[in-house]
mmCIF file of C-alpha atoms in Angstrom:
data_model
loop_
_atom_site.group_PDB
_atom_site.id
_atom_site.type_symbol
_atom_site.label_atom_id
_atom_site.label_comp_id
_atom_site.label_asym_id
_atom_site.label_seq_id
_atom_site.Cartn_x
_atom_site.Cartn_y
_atom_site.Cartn_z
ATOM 1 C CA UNK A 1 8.567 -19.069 -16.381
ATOM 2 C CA UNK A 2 8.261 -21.675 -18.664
ATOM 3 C CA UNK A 3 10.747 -24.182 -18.321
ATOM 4 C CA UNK A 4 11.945 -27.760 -19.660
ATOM 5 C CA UNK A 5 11.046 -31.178 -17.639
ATOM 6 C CA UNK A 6 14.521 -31.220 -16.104
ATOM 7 C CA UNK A 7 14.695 -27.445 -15.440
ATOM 8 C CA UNK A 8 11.440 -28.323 -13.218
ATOM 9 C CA UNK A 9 13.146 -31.463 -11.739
ATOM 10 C CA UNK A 10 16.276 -29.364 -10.920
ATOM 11 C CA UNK A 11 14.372 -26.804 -9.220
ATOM 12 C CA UNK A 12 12.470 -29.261 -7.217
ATOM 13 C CA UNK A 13 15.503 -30.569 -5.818
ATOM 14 C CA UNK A 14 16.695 -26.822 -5.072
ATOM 15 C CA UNK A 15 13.338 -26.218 -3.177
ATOM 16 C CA UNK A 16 13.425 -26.879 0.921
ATOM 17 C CA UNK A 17 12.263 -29.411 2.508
ATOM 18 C CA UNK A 18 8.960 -28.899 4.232
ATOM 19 C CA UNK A 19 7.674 -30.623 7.838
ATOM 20 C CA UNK A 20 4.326 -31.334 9.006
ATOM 21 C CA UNK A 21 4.284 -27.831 10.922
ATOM 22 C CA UNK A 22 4.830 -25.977 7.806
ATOM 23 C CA UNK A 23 1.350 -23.439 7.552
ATOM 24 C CA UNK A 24 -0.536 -23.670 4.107
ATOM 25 C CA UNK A 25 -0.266 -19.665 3.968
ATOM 26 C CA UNK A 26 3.827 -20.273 3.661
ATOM 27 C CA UNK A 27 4.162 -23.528 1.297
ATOM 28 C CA UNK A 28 5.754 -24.022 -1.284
ATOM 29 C CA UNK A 29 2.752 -25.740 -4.003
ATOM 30 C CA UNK A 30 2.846 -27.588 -7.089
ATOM 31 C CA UNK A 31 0.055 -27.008 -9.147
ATOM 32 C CA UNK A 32 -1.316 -29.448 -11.630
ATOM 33 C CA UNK A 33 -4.143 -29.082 -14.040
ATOM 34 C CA UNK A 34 -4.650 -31.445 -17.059
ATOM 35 C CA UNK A 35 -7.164 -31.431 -20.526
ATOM 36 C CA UNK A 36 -8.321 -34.548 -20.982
ATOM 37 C CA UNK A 37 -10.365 -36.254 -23.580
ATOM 38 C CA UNK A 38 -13.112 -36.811 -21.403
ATOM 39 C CA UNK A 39 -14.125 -37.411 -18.136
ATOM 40 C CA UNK A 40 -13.626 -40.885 -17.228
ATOM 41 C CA UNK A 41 -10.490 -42.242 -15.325
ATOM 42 C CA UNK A 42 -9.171 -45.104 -16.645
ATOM 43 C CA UNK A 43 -11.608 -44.860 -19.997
ATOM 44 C CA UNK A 44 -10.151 -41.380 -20.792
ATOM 45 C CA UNK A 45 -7.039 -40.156 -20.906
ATOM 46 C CA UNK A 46 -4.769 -36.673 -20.527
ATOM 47 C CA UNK A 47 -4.020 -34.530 -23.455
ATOM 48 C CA UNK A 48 -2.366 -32.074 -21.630
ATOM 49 C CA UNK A 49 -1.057 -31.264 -18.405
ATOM 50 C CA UNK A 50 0.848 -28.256 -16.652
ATOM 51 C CA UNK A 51 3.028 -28.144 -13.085
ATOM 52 C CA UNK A 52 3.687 -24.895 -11.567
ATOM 53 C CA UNK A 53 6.402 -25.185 -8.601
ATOM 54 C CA UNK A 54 5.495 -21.910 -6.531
ATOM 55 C CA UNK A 55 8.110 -20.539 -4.154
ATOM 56 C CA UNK A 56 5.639 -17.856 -1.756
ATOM 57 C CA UNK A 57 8.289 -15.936 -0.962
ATOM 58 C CA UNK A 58 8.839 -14.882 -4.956
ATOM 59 C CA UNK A 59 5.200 -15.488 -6.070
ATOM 60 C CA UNK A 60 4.106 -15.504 -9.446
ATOM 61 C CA UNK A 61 7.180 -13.889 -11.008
ATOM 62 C CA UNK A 62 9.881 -17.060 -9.363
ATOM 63 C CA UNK A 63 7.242 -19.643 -10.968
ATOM 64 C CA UNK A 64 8.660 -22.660 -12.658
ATOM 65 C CA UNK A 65 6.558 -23.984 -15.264
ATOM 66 C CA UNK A 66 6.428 -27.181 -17.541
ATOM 67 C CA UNK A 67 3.755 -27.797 -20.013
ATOM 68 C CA UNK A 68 2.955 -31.376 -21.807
ATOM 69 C CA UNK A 69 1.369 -31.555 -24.816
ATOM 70 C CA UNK A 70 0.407 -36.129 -25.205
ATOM 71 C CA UNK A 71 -0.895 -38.009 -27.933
ATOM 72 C CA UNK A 72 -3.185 -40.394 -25.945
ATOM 73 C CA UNK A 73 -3.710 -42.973 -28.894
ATOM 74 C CA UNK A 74 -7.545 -42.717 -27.906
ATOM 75 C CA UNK A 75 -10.360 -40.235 -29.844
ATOM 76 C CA UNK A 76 -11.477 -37.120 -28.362
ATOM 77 C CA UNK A 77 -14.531 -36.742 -26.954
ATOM 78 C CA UNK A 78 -15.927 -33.795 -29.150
ATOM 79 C CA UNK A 79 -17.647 -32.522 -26.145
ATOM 80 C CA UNK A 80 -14.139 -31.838 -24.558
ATOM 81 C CA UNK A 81 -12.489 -31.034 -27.747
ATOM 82 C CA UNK A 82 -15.298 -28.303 -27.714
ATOM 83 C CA UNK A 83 -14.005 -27.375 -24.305
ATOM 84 C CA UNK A 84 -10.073 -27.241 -24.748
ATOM 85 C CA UNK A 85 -9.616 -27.204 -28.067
ATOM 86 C CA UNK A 86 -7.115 -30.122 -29.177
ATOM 87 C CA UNK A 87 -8.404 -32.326 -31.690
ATOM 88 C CA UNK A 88 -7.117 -35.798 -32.612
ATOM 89 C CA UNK A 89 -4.947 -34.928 -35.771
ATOM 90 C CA UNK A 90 -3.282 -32.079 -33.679
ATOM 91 C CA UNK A 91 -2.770 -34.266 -30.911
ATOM 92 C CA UNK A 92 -0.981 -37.293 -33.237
ATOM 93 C CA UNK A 93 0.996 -35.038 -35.117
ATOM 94 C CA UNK A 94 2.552 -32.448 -31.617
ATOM 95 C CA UNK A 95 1.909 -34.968 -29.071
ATOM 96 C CA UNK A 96 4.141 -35.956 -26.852
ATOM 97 C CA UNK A 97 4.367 -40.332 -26.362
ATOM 98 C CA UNK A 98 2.361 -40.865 -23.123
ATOM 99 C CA UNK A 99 4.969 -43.519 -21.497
ATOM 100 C CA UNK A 100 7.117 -40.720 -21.530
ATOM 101 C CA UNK A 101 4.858 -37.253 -20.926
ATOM 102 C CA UNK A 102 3.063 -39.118 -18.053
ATOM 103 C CA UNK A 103 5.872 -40.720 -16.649
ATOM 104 C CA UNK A 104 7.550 -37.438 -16.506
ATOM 105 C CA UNK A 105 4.769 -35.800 -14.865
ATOM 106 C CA UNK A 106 4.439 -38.792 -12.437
ATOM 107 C CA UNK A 107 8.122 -38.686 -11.095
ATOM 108 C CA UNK A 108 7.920 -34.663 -10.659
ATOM 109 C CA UNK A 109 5.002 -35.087 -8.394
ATOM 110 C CA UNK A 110 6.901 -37.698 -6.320
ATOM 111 C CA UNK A 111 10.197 -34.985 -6.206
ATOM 112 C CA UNK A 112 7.671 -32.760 -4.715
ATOM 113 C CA UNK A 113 6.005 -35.297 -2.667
ATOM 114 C CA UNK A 114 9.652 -35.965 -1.308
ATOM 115 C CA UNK A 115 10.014 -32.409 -0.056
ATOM 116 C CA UNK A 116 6.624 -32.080 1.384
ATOM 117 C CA UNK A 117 5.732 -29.972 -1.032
ATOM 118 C CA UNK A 118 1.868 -30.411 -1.717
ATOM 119 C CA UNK A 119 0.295 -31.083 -5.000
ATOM 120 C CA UNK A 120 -2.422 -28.381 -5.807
ATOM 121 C CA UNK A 121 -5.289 -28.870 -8.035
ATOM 122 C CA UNK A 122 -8.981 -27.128 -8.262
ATOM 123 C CA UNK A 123 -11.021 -30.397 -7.806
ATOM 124 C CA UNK A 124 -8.173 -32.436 -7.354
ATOM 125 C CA UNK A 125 -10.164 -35.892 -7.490
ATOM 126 C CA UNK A 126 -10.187 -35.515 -10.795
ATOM 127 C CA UNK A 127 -6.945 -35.012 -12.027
ATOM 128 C CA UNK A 128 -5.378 -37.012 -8.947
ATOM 129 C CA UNK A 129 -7.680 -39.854 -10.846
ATOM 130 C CA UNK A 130 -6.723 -39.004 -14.642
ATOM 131 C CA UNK A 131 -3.235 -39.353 -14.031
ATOM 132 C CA UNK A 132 -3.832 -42.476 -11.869
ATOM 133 C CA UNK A 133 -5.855 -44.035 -14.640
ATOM 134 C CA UNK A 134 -2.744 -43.577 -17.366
ATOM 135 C CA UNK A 135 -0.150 -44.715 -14.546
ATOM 136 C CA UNK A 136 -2.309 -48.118 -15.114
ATOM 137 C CA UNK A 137 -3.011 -47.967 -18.381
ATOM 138 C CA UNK A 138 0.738 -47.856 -19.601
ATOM 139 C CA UNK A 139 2.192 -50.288 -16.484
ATOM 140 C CA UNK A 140 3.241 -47.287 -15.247
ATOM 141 C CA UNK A 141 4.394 -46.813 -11.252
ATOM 142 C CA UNK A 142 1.836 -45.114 -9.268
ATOM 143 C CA UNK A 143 3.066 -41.684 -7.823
ATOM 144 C CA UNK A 144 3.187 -42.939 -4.201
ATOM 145 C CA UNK A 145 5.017 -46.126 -5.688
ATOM 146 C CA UNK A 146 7.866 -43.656 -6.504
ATOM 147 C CA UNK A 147 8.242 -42.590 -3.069
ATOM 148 C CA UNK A 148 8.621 -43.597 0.468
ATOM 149 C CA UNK A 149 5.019 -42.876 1.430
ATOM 150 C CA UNK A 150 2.494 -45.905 1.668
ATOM 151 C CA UNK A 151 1.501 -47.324 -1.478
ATOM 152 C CA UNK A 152 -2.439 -45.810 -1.648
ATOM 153 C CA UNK A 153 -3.272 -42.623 -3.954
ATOM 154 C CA UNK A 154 -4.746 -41.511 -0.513
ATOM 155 C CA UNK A 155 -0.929 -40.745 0.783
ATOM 156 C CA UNK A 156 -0.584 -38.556 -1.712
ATOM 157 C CA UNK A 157 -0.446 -34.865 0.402
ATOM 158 C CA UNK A 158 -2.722 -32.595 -1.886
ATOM 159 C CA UNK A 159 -4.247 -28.965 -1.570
ATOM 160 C CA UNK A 160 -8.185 -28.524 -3.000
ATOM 161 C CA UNK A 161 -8.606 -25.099 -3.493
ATOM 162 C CA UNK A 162 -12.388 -26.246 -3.906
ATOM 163 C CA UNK A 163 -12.938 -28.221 -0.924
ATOM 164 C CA UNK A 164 -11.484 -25.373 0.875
ATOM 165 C CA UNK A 165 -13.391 -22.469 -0.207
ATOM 166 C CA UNK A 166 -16.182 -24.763 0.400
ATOM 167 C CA UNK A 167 -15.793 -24.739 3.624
ATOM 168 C CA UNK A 168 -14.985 -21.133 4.785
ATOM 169 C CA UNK A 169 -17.215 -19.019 1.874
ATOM 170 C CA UNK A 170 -20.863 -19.478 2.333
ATOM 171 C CA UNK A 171 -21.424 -18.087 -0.718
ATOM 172 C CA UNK A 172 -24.496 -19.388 -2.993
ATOM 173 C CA UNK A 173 -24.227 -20.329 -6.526
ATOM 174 C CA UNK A 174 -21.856 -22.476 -8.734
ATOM 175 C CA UNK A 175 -18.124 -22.477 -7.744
ATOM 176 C CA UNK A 176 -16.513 -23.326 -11.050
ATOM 177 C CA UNK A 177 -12.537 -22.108 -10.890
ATOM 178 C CA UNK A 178 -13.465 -19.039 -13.085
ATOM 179 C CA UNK A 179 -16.201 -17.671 -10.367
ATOM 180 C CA UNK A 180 -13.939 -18.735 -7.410
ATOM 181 C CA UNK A 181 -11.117 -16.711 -8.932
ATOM 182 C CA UNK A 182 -13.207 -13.621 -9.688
ATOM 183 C CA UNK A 183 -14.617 -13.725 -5.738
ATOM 184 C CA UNK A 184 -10.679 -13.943 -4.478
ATOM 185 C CA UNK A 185 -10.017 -10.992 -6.748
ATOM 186 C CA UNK A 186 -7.331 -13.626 -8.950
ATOM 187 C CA UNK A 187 -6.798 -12.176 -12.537
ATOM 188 C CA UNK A 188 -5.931 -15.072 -14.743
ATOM 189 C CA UNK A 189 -2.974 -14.916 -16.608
ATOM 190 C CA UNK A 190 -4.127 -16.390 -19.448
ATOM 191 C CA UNK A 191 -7.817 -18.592 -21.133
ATOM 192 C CA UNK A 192 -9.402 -20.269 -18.887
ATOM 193 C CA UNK A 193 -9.539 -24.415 -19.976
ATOM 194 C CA UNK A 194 -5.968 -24.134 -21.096
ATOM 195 C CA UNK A 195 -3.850 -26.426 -18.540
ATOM 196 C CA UNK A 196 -1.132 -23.782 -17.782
ATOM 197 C CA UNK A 197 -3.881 -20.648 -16.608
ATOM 198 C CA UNK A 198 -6.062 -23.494 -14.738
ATOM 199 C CA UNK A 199 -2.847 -23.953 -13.060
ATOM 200 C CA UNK A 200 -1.615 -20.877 -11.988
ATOM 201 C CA UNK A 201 -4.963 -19.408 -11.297
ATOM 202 C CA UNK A 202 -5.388 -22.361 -8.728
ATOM 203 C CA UNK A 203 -2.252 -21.920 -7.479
ATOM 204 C CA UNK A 204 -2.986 -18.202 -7.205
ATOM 205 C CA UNK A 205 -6.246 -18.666 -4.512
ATOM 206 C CA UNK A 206 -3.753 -19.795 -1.676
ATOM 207 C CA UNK A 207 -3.283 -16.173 -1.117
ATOM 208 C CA UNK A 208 -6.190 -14.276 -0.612
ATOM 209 C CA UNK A 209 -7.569 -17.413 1.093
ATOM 210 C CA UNK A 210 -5.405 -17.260 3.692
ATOM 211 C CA UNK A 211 -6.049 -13.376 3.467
ATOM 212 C CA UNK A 212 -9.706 -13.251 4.300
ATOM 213 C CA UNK A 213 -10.172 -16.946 6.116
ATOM 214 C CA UNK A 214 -6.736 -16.964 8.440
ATOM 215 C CA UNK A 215 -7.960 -20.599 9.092
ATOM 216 C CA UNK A 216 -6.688 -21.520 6.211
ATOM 217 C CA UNK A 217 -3.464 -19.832 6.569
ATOM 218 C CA UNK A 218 -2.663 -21.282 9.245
ATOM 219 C CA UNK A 219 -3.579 -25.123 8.268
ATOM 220 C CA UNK A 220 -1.017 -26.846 8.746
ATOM 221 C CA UNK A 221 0.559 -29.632 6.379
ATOM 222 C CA UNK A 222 0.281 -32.215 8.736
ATOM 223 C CA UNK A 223 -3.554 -31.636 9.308
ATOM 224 C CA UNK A 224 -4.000 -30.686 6.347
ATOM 225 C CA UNK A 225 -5.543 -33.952 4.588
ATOM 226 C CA UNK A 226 -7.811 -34.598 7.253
ATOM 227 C CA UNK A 227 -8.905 -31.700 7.429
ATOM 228 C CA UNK A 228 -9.835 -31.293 3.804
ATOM 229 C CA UNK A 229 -11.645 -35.043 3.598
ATOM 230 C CA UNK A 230 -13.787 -33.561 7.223
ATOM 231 C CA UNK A 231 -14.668 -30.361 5.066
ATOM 232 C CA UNK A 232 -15.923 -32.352 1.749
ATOM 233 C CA UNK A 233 -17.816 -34.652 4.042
ATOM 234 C CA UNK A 234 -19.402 -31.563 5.639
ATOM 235 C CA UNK A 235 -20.415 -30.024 2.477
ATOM 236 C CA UNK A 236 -21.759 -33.219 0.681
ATOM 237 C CA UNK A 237 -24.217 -34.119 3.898
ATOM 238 C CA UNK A 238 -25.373 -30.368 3.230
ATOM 239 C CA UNK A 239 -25.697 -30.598 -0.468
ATOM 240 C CA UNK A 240 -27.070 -33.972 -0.196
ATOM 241 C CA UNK A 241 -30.072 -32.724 2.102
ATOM 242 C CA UNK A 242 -30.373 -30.345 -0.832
ATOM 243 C CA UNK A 243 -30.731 -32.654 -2.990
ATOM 244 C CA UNK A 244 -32.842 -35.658 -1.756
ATOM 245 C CA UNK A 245 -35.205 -32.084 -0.549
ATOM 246 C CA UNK A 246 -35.981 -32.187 -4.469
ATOM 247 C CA UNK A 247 -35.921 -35.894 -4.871
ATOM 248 C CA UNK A 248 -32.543 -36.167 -6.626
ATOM 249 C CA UNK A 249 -30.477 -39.149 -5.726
ATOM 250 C CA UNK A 250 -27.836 -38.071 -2.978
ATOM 251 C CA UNK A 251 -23.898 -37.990 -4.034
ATOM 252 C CA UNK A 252 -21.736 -40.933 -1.873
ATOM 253 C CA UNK A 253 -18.193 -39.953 -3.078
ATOM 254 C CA UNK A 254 -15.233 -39.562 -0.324
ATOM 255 C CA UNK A 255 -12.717 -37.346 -1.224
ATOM 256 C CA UNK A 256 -8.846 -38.477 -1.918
#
């Protein structure tokens, strides 16, 4: 359900708090997905951006959504306007300020962060990064600034449903979020590259994850992060091999 900024904050503070022992398979999540207009942190900057608090015991039907709609006083890439659709004159005219949309944003992620309630995002590096890039851009407090947790983005506790499927389907081929969903049998509820179905479709692979891996069910919060940085190291040295095997130039990234 679609809901307003402090609808999401009060349910936040309504949702229980979590410990390290609490499984993946029985977390409460927050999605995130953003639109951007582009695909450089710091250079670019978020258009729009969706949290989805998920309760498992009520699934999709107890969601709590909010959506943000920002003007980032910077032009849109055309490539990504292609992609999602907003275009600079839309964007000045409907968008929200971004001191205030990505503040917003920022201080819901640290209620959740509070609770122990993971942040959830399909390749989360990237919108972990976009948001991280605005936070500076605007002199803006950091997400782990805003709570008790060391002051790093690394602190930050976060769910990849990419790094994880990764590292339990063996699968060949590309694994964008619309082919991941359509091998977990998730029916989006909506376009894909519109922040809100990103959102809940990522949300939505927790479940038959934990399904067919039970691995991954049974992760829990506390290993989590360590495990997830292990499995993206794993799968780079493999991809890497793959790579330097055709005499392409080998990928150095770590993740979160």
């Amino acid at each position: 359900m679609t809901m307003t900024y402090d609808a999401l904050i009060a349910a936040l503070e309504e949702a229980p708090q979590q410990s390290d022992d609490t499984q993946l398979g029985s977390s409460w999540l927050l999605g995130f997905d953003t639109e951007t207009t582009g695909v450089a942190a710091g250079r670019d900057a978020i258009v729009s951006a969706t949290l989805v608090l998920r309760d498992p015991q009520r699934g999709h039907e107890g969601d709590a959504e909010t959506e943000w709609v920002i003007n980032p006083h910077r032009r849109m890439n055309p490539r990504a306007s292609a992609v999602n659709g907003f275009t600079d004159d839309y964007l000045a005219e409907h968008g929200m300020e971004p001191t205030d949309a990505i503040d917003q944003i920022a201080r819901a992620i640290a209620a959740a962060q509070e609770k122990n309630i993971p942040l959830l995002a399909y390749n989360a590096p990237f919108d972990v990064h976009m948001l991280e890039g605005d936070l500076n851009r605007w002199k803006l407090p950091q997400v782990s600034e805003r709570t008790n947790q060391a002051p790093a983005a690394s602190s930050l506790l976060v769910v990849d449903p990419l790094v994880i499927d990764r590292a339990v389907s063996k699968r060949h081929g590309k694994r964008t979020l619309t082919l991941t969903t359509e091998y977990y049998g998730v029916v989006p509820t909506g376009d894909f590259h519109n922040a809100t179905a990103d959102t809940v479709a990522a949300v939505d692979l927790i479940k038959p994850m934990s399904t067919l891996y039970p691995q991954v069910g049974h992760l829990t919060l506390g290993e989590l992060m360590d495990w997830q940085r292990q499995a993206h190291d794993a799968w780079q040295t493999s991809f890497n091999q793959w790579l330097e095997s055709r005499g392409r130039t080998p990928l150095h990234d770590q993740w979160l």
